[in-house]
Structure formats: C-alpha cells, structure tokens
PDB file of C-alpha atoms and ligand atoms in Angstrom:
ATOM      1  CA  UNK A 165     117.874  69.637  58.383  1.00 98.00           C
ATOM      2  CA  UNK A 166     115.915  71.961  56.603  1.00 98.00           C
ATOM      3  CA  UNK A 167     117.542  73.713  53.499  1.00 98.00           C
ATOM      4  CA  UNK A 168     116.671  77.851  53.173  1.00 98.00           C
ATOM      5  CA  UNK A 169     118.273  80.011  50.676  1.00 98.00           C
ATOM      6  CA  UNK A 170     119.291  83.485  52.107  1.00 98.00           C
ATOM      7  CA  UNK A 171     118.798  85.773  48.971  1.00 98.00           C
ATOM      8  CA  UNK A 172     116.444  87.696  47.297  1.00 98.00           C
ATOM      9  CA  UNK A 173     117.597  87.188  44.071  1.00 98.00           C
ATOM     10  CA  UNK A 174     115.190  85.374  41.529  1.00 98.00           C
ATOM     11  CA  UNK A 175     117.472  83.500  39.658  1.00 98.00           C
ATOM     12  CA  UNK A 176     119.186  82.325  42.312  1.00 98.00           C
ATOM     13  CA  UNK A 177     115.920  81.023  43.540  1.00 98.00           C
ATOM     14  CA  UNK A 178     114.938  79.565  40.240  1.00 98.00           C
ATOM     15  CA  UNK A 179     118.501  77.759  40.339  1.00 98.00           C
ATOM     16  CA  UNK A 180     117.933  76.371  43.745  1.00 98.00           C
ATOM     17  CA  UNK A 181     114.458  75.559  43.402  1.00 97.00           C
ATOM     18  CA  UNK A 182     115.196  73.215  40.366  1.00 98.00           C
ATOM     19  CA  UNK A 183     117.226  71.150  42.467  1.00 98.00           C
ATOM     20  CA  UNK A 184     114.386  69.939  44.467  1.00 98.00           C
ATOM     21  CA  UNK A 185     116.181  70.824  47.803  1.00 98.00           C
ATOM     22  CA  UNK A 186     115.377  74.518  49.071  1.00 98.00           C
ATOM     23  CA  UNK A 187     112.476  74.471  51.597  1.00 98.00           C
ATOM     24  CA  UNK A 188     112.689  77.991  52.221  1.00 98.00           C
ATOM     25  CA  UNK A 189     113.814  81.454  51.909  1.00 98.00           C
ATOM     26  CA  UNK A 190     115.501  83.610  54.248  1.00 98.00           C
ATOM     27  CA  UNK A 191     115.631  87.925  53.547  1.00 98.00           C
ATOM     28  CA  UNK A 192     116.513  90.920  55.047  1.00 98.00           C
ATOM     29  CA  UNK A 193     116.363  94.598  54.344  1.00 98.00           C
ATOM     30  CA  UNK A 194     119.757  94.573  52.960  1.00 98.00           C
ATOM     31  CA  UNK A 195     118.747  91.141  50.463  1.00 98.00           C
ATOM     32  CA  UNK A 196     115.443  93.380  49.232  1.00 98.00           C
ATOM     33  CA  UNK A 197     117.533  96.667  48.501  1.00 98.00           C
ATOM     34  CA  UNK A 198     119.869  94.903  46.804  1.00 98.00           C
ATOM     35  CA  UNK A 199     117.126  93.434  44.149  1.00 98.00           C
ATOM     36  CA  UNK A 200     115.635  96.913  43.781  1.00 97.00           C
ATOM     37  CA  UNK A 201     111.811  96.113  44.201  1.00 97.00           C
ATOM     38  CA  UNK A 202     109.215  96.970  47.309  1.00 96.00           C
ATOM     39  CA  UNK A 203     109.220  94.061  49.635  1.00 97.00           C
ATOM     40  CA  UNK A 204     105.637  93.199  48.825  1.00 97.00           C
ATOM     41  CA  UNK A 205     106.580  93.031  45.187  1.00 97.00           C
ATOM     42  CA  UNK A 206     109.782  91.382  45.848  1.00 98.00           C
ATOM     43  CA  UNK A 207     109.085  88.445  48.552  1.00 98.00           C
ATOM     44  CA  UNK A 208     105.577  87.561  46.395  1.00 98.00           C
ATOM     45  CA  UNK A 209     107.656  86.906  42.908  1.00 98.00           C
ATOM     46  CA  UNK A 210     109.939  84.373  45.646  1.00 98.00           C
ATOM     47  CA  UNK A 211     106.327  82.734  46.928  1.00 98.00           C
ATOM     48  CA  UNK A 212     105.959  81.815  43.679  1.00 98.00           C
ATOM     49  CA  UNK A 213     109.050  80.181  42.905  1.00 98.00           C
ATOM     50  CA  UNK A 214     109.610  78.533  46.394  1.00 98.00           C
ATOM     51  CA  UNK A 215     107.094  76.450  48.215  1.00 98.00           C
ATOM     52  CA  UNK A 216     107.808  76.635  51.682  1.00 98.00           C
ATOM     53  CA  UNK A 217     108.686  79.419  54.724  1.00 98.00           C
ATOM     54  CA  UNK A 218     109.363  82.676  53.209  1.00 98.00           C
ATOM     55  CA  UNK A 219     110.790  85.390  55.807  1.00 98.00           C
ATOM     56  CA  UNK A 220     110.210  89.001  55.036  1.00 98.00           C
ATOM     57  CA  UNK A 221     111.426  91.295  57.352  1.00 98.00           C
ATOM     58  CA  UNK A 222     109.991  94.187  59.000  1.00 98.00           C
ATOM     59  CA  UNK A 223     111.849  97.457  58.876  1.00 98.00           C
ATOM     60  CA  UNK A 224     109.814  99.388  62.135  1.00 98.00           C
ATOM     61  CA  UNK A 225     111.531  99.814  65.211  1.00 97.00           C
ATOM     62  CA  UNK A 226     108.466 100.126  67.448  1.00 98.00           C
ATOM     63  CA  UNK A 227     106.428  97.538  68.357  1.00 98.00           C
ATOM     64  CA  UNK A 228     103.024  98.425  67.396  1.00 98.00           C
ATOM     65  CA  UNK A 229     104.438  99.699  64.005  1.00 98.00           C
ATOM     66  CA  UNK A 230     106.030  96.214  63.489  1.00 98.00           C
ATOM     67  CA  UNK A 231     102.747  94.403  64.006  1.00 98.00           C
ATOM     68  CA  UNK A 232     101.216  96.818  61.836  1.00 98.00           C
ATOM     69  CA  UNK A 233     103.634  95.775  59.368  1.00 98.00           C
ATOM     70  CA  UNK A 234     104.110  92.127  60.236  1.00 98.00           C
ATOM     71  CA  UNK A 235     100.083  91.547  59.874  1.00 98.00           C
ATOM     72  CA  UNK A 236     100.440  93.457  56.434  1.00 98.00           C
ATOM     73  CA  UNK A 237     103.253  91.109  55.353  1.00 98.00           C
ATOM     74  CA  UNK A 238     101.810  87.971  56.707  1.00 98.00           C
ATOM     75  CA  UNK A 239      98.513  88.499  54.192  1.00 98.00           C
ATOM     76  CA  UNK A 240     100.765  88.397  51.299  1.00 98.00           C
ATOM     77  CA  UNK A 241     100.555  84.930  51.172  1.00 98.00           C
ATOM     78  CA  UNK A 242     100.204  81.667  53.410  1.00 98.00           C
ATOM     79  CA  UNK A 243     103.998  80.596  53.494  1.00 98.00           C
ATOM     80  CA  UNK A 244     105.538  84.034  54.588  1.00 98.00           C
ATOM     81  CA  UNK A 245     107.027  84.728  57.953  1.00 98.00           C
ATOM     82  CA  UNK A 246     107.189  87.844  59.801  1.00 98.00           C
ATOM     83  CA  UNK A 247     111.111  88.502  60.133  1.00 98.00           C
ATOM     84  CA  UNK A 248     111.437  90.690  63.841  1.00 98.00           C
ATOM     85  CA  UNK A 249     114.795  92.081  65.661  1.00 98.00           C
ATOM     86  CA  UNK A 250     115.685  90.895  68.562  1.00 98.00           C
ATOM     87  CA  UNK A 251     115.200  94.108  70.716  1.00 98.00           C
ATOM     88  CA  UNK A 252     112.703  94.566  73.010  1.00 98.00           C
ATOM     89  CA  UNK A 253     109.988  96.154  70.661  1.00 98.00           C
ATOM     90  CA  UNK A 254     110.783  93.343  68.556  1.00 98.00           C
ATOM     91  CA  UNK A 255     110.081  90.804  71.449  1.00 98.00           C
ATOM     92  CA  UNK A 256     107.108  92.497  72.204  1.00 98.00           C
ATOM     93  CA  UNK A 257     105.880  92.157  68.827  1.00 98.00           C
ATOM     94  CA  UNK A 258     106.498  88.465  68.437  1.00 98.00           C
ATOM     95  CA  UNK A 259     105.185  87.609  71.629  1.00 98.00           C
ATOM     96  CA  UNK A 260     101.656  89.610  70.434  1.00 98.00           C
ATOM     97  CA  UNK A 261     101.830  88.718  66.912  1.00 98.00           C
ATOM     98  CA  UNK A 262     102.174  84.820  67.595  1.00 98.00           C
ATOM     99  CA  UNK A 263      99.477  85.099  69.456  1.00 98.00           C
ATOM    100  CA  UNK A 264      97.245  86.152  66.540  1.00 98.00           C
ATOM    101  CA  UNK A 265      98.553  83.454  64.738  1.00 98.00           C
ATOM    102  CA  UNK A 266     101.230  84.740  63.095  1.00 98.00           C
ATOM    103  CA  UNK A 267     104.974  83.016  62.351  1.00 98.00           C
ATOM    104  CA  UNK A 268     107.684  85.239  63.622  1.00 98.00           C
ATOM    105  CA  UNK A 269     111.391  84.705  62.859  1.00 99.00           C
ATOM    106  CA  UNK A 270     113.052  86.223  65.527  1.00 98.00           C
ATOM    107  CA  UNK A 271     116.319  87.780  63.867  1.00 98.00           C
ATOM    108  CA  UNK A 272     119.731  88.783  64.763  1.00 98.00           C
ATOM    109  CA  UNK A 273     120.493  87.001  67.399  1.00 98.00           C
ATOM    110  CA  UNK A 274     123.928  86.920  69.382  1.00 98.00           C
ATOM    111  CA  UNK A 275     123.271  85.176  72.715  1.00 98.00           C
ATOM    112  CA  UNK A 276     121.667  82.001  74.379  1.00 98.00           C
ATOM    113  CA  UNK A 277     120.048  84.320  76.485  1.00 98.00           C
ATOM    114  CA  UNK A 278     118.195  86.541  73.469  1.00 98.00           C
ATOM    115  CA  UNK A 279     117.300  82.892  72.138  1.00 98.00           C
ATOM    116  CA  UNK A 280     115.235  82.355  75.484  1.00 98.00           C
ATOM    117  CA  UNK A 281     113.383  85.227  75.269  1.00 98.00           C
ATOM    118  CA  UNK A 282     112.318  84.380  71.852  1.00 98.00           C
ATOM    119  CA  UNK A 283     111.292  81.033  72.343  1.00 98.00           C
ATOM    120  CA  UNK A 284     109.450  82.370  75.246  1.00 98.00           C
ATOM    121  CA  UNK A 285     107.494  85.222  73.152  1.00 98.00           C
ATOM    122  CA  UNK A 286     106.349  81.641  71.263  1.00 98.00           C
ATOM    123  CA  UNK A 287     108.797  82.686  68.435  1.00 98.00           C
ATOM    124  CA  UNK A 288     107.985  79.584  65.373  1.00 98.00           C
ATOM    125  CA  UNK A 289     112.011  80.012  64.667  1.00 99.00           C
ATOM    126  CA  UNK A 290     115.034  81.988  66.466  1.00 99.00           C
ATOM    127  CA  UNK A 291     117.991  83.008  64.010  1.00 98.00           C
ATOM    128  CA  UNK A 292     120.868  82.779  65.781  1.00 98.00           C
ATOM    129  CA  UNK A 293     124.124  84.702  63.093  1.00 98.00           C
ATOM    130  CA  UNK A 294     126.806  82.136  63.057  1.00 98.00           C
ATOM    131  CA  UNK A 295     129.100  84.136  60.059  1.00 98.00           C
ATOM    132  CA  UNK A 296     128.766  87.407  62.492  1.00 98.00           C
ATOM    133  CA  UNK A 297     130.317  85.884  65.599  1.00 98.00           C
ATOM    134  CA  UNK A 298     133.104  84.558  63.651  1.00 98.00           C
ATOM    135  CA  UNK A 299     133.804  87.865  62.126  1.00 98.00           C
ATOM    136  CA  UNK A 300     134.607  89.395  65.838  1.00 98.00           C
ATOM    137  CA  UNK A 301     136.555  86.792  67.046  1.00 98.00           C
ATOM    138  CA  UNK A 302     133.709  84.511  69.066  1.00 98.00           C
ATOM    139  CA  UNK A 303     132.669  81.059  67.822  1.00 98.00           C
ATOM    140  CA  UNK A 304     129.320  81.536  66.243  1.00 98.00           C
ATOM    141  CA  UNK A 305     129.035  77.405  66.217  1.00 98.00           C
ATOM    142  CA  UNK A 306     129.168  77.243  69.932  1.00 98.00           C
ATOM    143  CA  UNK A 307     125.883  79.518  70.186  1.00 98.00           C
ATOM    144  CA  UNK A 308     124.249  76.939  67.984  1.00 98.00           C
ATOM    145  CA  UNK A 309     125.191  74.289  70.136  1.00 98.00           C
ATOM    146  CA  UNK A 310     123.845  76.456  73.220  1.00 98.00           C
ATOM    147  CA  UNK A 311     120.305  76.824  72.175  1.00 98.00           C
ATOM    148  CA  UNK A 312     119.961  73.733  70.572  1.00 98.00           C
ATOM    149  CA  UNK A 313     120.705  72.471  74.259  1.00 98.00           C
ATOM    150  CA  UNK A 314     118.941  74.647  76.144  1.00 98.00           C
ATOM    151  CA  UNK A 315     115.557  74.059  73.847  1.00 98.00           C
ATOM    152  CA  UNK A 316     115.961  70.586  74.511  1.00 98.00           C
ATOM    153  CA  UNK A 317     116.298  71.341  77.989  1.00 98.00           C
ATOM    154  CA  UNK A 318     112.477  72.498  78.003  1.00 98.00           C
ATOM    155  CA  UNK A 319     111.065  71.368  75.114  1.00 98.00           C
ATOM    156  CA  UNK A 320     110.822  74.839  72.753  1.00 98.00           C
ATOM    157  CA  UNK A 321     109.184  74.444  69.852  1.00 98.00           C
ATOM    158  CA  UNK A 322     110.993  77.260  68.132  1.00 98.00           C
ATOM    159  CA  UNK A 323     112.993  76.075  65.402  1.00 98.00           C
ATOM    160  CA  UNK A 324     117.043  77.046  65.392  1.00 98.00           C
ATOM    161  CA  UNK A 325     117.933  78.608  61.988  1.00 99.00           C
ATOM    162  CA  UNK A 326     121.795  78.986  61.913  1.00 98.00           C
ATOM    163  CA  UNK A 327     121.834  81.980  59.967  1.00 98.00           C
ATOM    164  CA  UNK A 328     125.155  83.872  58.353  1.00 98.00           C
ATOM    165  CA  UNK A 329     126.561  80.636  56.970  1.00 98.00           C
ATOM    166  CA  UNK A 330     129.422  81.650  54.922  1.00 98.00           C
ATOM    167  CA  UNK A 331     130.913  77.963  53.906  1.00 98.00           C
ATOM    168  CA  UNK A 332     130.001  74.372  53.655  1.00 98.00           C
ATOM    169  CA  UNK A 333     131.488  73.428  56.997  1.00 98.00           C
ATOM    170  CA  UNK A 334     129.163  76.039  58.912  1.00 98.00           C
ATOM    171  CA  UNK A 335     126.698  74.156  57.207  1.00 98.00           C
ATOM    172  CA  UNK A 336     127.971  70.911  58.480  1.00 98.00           C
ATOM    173  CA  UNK A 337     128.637  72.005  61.928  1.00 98.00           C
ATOM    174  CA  UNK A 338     125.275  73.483  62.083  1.00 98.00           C
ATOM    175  CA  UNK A 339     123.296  70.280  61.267  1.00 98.00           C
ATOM    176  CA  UNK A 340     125.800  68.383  63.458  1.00 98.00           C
ATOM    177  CA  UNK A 341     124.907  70.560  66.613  1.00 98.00           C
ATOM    178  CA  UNK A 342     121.310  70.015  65.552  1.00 98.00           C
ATOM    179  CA  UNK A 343     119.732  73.335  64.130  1.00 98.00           C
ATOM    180  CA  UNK A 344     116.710  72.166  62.463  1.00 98.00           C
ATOM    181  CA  UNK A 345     117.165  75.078  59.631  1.00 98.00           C
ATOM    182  CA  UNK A 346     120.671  76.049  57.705  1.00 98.00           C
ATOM    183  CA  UNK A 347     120.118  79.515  55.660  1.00 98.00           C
ATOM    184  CA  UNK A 348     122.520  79.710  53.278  1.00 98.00           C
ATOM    185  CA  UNK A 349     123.171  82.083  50.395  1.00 98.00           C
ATOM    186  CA  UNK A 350     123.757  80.554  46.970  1.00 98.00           C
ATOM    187  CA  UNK A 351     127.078  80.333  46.741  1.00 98.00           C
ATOM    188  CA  UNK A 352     127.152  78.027  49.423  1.00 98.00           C
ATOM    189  CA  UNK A 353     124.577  75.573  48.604  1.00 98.00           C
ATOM    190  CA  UNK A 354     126.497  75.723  45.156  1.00 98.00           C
ATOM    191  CA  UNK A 355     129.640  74.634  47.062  1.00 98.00           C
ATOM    192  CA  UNK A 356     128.283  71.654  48.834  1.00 98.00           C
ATOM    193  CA  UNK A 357     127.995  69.861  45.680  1.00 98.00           C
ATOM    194  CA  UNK A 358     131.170  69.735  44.977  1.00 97.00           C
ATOM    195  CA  UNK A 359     134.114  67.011  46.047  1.00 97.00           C
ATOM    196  CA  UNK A 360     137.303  66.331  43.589  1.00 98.00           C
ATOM    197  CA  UNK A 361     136.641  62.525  44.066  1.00 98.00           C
ATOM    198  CA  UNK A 362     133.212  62.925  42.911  1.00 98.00           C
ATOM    199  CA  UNK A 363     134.562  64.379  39.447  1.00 98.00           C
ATOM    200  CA  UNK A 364     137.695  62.369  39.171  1.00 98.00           C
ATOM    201  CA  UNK A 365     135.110  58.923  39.783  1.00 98.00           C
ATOM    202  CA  UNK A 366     132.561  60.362  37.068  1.00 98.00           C
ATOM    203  CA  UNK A 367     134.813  61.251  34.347  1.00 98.00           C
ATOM    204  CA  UNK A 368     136.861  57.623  34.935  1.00 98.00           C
ATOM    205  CA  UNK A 369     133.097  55.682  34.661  1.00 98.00           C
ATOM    206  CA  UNK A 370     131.993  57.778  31.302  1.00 97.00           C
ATOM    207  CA  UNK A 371     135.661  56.927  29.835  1.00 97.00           C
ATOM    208  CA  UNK A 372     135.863  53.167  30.692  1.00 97.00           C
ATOM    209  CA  UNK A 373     132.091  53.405  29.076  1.00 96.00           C
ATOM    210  CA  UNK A 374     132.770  55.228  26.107  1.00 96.00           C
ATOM    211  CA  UNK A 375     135.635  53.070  25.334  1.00 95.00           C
ATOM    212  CA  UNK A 376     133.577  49.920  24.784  1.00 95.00           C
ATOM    213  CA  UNK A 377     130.075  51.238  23.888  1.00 93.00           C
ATOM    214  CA  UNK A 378     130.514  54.520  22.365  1.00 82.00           C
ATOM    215  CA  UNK A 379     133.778  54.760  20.573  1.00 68.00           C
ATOM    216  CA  UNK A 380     133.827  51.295  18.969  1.00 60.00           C
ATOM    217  CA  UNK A 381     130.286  50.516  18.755  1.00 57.00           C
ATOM    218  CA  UNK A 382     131.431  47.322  16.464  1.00 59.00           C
ATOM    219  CA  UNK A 383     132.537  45.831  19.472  1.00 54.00           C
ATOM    220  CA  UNK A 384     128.608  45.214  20.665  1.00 52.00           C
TER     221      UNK A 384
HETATM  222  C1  LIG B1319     119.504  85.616  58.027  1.00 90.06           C
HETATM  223  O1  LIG B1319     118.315  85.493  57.912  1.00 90.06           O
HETATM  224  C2  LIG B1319     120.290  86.711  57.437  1.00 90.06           C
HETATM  225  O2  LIG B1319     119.635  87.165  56.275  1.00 90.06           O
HETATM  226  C3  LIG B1319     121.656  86.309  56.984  1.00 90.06           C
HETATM  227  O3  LIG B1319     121.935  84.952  57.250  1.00 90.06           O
HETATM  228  C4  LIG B1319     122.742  87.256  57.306  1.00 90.06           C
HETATM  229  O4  LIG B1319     123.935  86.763  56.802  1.00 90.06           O
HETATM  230  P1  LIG B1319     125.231  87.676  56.558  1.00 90.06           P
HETATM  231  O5  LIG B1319     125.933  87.819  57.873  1.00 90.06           O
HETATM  232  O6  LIG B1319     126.041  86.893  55.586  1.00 90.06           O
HETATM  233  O7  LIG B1319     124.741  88.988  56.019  1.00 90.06           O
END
C-alpha cells in the first residue's frame, strides 16, 4: 500500500518525508487556504520535498475551465496530478485530459457507481472519502471494499485512494480491503507508530543494557 500525506503543510511534509515512507501527497482547496500561498507556489515548495504523486486540485466548475487549469497545473512539474470533482464537468474533464496524457485524481467520491465512471473516463486514481461516510452514519470502509471488487471485476487500472482517513484502523481496514493508496493527514501517520508494548519492550532492553555496560563499566 502506498503511503500519501493529506496536507499542505511543509513541515509536516519535511517530518514525513524524513521517515523514508510518504510516496505522495494528497491536497485540496481547503489544505492550500489553510497554508496561505497560491497553489502554484504552494504544491511546487511540496514537489520539492516529496518525490512522488503530488495532487493539486482544480477549483473550476466547468469543464473546459478545469482543463484549462488542470494542463496549467500539470506543467508545474512531472510528479503532480490534476485533482477533479466527481460531477459531470469533472468527468468530462478527466476523460479529455487523460487523454492528453494527463494524471487525474478523480475526487470526492461517495458511490461504487461514481467510481465506475471514473475508471471509465481512464481516471490514473479514484478517491473514494472513507472519514465522510462515517460522519453521516454509512460505512465509508464498505465503499472501499466495493470498488476494490468491482475493479477487479474488469481489470481498472485506476488506483483506489481511501481518502478521509481519520485513525489508524481506517488505515488498516483500507489496506486490508485492498486500496492500493491510504491518504492520511499527519496526525495519523504519527499514530501508527505507536504501540505501549513497543515502549514498555524498549525501555526494559536499554535498562537491562545499561545495567551491565553503562552504569558499571568495571564490570567489562
Ligand atoms: C483527499 O484527497 C482529501 O483531501 C481528504 O482526504 C479529505 O479528508 P477530510 O474528510 O478529513 O477533510
């Protein structure tokens, strides 16, 4: 499973990155405003500091003005993806911007059946909000266990990016139904490191250590 962090935040990035284990980047309108810079500004400084699939969304709601914009943020550099809504202007757009080439990440997705019509625009990966479905009572894990299926079922090659993880086990459940991306925002890739046992077993090893080698060094 590929790792992606969902923020725009530098540091955060520069955090992740160091841990060898972010593959990607994951941002939205809402990400960008929050950091205060232009887009273009904003998702080049994250190129920089992440090698790997940046999305960068497009904020048009018509079609032609989301190529427009799409084509404009896919020369920013080699590793950014054009972020689209699933609507039908945004379907539109994928379908003609992958055909020029260009990597769409079909967002905001709520149903197997807007999943299809993304993988069928030749969407390179389908975000599917996990987090969001939970929030109004529906099981966002069951909808990435439905496209995963129904991919396999005809061989997509749009990638499923659980998106709107809020906690470690969406994480889990995501890479146990078989999404090939998890987008996660810090705070949760943070948490996955931890386990109690982990720190209990660590701090027993350096004190049964210390005790012989470090505290009375004449006993070597
Ligand atoms: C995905 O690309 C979105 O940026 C994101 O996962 C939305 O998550 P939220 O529901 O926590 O805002």
């Amino acid at each position: 499973m590929k790792f992606f962090l969902d923020t725009a935040n530098l540091d955060e990035l520069k955090k992740g990155a160091s841990w060898g284990i972010v593959d990607g980047v994951t941002t939205n309108p809402s990400l960008i405003a929050k950091e205060g810079r232009p887009i273009e500004e904003q998702v080049r400084m994250i190129c920089d500091i992440v090698d790997g699939d940046i999305s960068a969304e497009v904020i048009s709601v018509e079609a032609g003005a989301m190529m427009t914009e799409g084509r404009k943020l896919a020369k920013i550099h080699k590793n950014i993806v054009v972020k689209c809504p699933l609507t039908r202007e945004g379907i539109k757009a994928t379908s003609a911007l992958s055909k020029e080439g260009i990597r769409v990440n079909v967002t905001l997705c709520f149903s197997a059946g807007q999943a299809l019509l993304a993988a069928k625009a030749g969407a390179y990966i389908i975000s599917p909000f996990v987090g969001r479905l939970d929030d109004v009572g529906a099981v966002g894990l069951d909808l990435i266990r439905s496209i995963t299926q129904i991919y396999r079922n005809y061989g997509y090659k749009t990638q499923v990016l659980a998106a709107s993880l809020r906690g470690p086990l969406h994480v889990i459940d995501s890479a146990m139904a078989g999404a090939h991306i998890g987008t996660m925002p810090f705070k949760v890739m943070d948490m996955l490191f931890n386990h109690p046992l982990t720190d209990k077993g660590l701090e027993q090893f350096m004190k049964d250590y210390n005790k012989v080698f470090t505290e009375t060094p004449a006993a070597r």
